[in-house]
């Protein structure tokens, strides 16, 4: 009880000094009378807000002294009873006066007003293709009797009708009757049956759906909840996207242009926009949704970092905030600037930080960034001798070089300014080839040239173009495509690695391949169609197994045989392997040779291969015959009605197929399991017996 | 620039037919001959004698486990040592036999799987080879009490295969009775044996099992029966294949 004994032993104070708080007093009330202490405690010590419907105290109260209560066995009269059955019960009689009034439960004897129709009314309004008059009469009688308790009615109905059908019939009859009997349509309008007519299909559906929902397992419930949540999310996203797209109809053209900029020339975008008007619209909606989602994800990422940007500020802010040292006297003066970068004599001024009246020395601080490229200039002779090109004229080349000089080899600008429309790659190509040719022409010795970057790595126009195209493709991929590409690349990598390993190992093994090759042509000649696919597979398997065996540098012959057998059986299923082994056993051959010399092992392998082929052929034959037999089945079934010629037409088939099929029983002789279809060769024999 | 990845690749795969292992100074010694296979037919087995009157509870059988040449030739030409891993209930269960004949005799009462590890001379192969043998003391079919004179012999035939052997190894074992060498390519000049500085072989005691005391119990293995059976079966299967092929052709030719 609170560990008071322990506290006593330890010498601790029994009541913790600092924990005494004023407990909120309003929680526990005095337990009301009439309910036990335990029950009251269960409610939490707070009296329930409901008042009991029966005032219990009333029952426990002793009767008032002036009343004399007696209980008597008296007959009861109930207005609910139509018959004259006299029943008795105990009645509380006060002062000799029996209670008056109807039997207290009589008021619960409600009944429904079932409309009764005459035969004429039935003929005129109530006929139904599915219901006959007798049935309808019975239905109404039951409805009257059982007060529209349709479950009971359905149970008692002599014919088997579903509950919904009964309801439907009852309500439609009643509705028709009402309509027929009504004086004016306004009477009817408020009738509940008119306002909400019974719809049988709806109820049936409702009940079915309800039973499905109620019979779901917990697992299914969870799944459904997830699906609904997902659907809700998706619809919300779609709505948001559509709303945003509606606002930004004019934005899609901008997007189209932005994409093409910086890529292979500006010529791409106008053509693409004109050619694909339809597709430009759809991407715009997508991009809006993408923007929304990227914004959301960015916000999430920012939140992930804890709201702090991880980058260090590049400028040391503290340095700026430092007050200047006291000995320095700083003044700012408007002074002229001399920059080595300027070739003209334009005199510019700027504010200069002057310390102790000494202006700063040295060049303008940004002058060092004025780099320029040494663009080679060629003479006309050089052009004639080395630089002529079928596509480029001298004027064009001159212009190109002028622009290159002017714009420091910024080819995007040059391409923009070039008077004729040339792609950036073409301009680059021309410039570099000209420069290279010039260098080669001017060089004293080839040694100088070898280290020139332009000679070591010449510009390749097609490669550049390809690179840009591939880059733009990669960058414009959707996320889905990206994932797919990654998967495909991984797969390709794996395949090439495997192939490389196999090739490297298999390369010196040219004579061994010939060994394998010598066997397969013989089998190939017999089975042109079927053997091709499996033989190529197994050849590759054998080659790789041989390669791996060779990697071992030493192995046991039995191990080698096992590996080869496994390689052969990797291409086929387990059942086929079992059949091969069964066949071997039937033929009296050891599954693992007892004396595994090289020849024995080779023969064993070949035998296994041949058995595989045999089984394959058997299966094929089986299929073909079952196909044929299904055709024959048609003619055979129609035999009693068919004319004679039809029967004769099927005969040559049985004739031709007979001979080989006859040999089947012979093949069964040596105890080997026959996989040929037995029904197939029963039928031709039957035909033969009946026809010939 | 585009060619460099391809170049790197070709440098890693040796193109010449005789692969080069090791450094340039071992050029002659370490060349492998491709397309040639050296196989050593061996028999791995055990012979168990019931001790008869001298049998005690834990020493009922004298048994010998061995790895011998199939024709009882000296395996020391290829094998450097054999380790027999006995059941842990034996004292120092890892028994090393480093000179031929590679046999081990013991006394015990139980049957168990013996793992055998074979180590080869350095010029043959640097890897070890593992096989296992189930020691049988009692005959399969009970035919009365065991006689101490009639042993239970369990032998299994196998072949150790060296694909693409080293030249020096090939020259050493070529024409040795214990070793089968597949057809050598023409024009192959093997260095004369004795050039190799693999001393382990020359230091080893030579020994075959031809005169082993148990040699008259050894089984003879011949592949003739098996080969005969296999070729006969193959012919049969080929005939069946031809038959089925004909049937298929006929079924295809039938009108539908």
Short mmCIF file of C-alpha atoms in Angstrom, two decimals, chain A residues 115-128 132-138 140 169 173 177 181:
data_model
loop_
_atom_site.label_atom_id
_atom_site.label_comp_id
_atom_site.label_asym_id
_atom_site.label_seq_id
_atom_site.Cartn_x
_atom_site.Cartn_y
_atom_site.Cartn_z
CA UNK A 115 -55.79 -1.26 -49.52
CA UNK A 116 -58.12 -3.86 -50.87
CA UNK A 117 -58.80 -3.89 -54.56
CA UNK A 118 -61.78 -5.21 -56.44
CA UNK A 119 -61.47 -7.49 -59.38
CA UNK A 120 -62.33 -4.70 -61.74
CA UNK A 121 -59.64 -2.55 -60.34
CA UNK A 122 -57.27 -5.41 -60.77
CA UNK A 123 -58.22 -5.86 -64.42
CA UNK A 124 -57.92 -2.20 -65.16
CA UNK A 125 -54.80 -1.07 -63.34
CA UNK A 126 -52.95 -3.78 -61.57
CA UNK A 127 -52.08 -6.47 -64.05
CA UNK A 128 -48.46 -7.41 -64.28
CA UNK A 132 -50.92 -13.43 -61.56
CA UNK A 133 -54.02 -12.39 -59.69
CA UNK A 134 -53.96 -15.28 -57.28
CA UNK A 135 -50.45 -14.47 -56.24
CA UNK A 136 -51.27 -10.84 -55.72
CA UNK A 137 -54.29 -11.77 -53.65
CA UNK A 138 -52.21 -14.05 -51.54
CA UNK A 140 -52.11 -8.87 -49.91
CA UNK A 169 -45.29 -5.69 -56.05
CA UNK A 173 -50.06 -2.11 -56.59
CA UNK A 177 -54.58 1.93 -56.62
CA UNK A 181 -58.81 6.14 -56.70
#
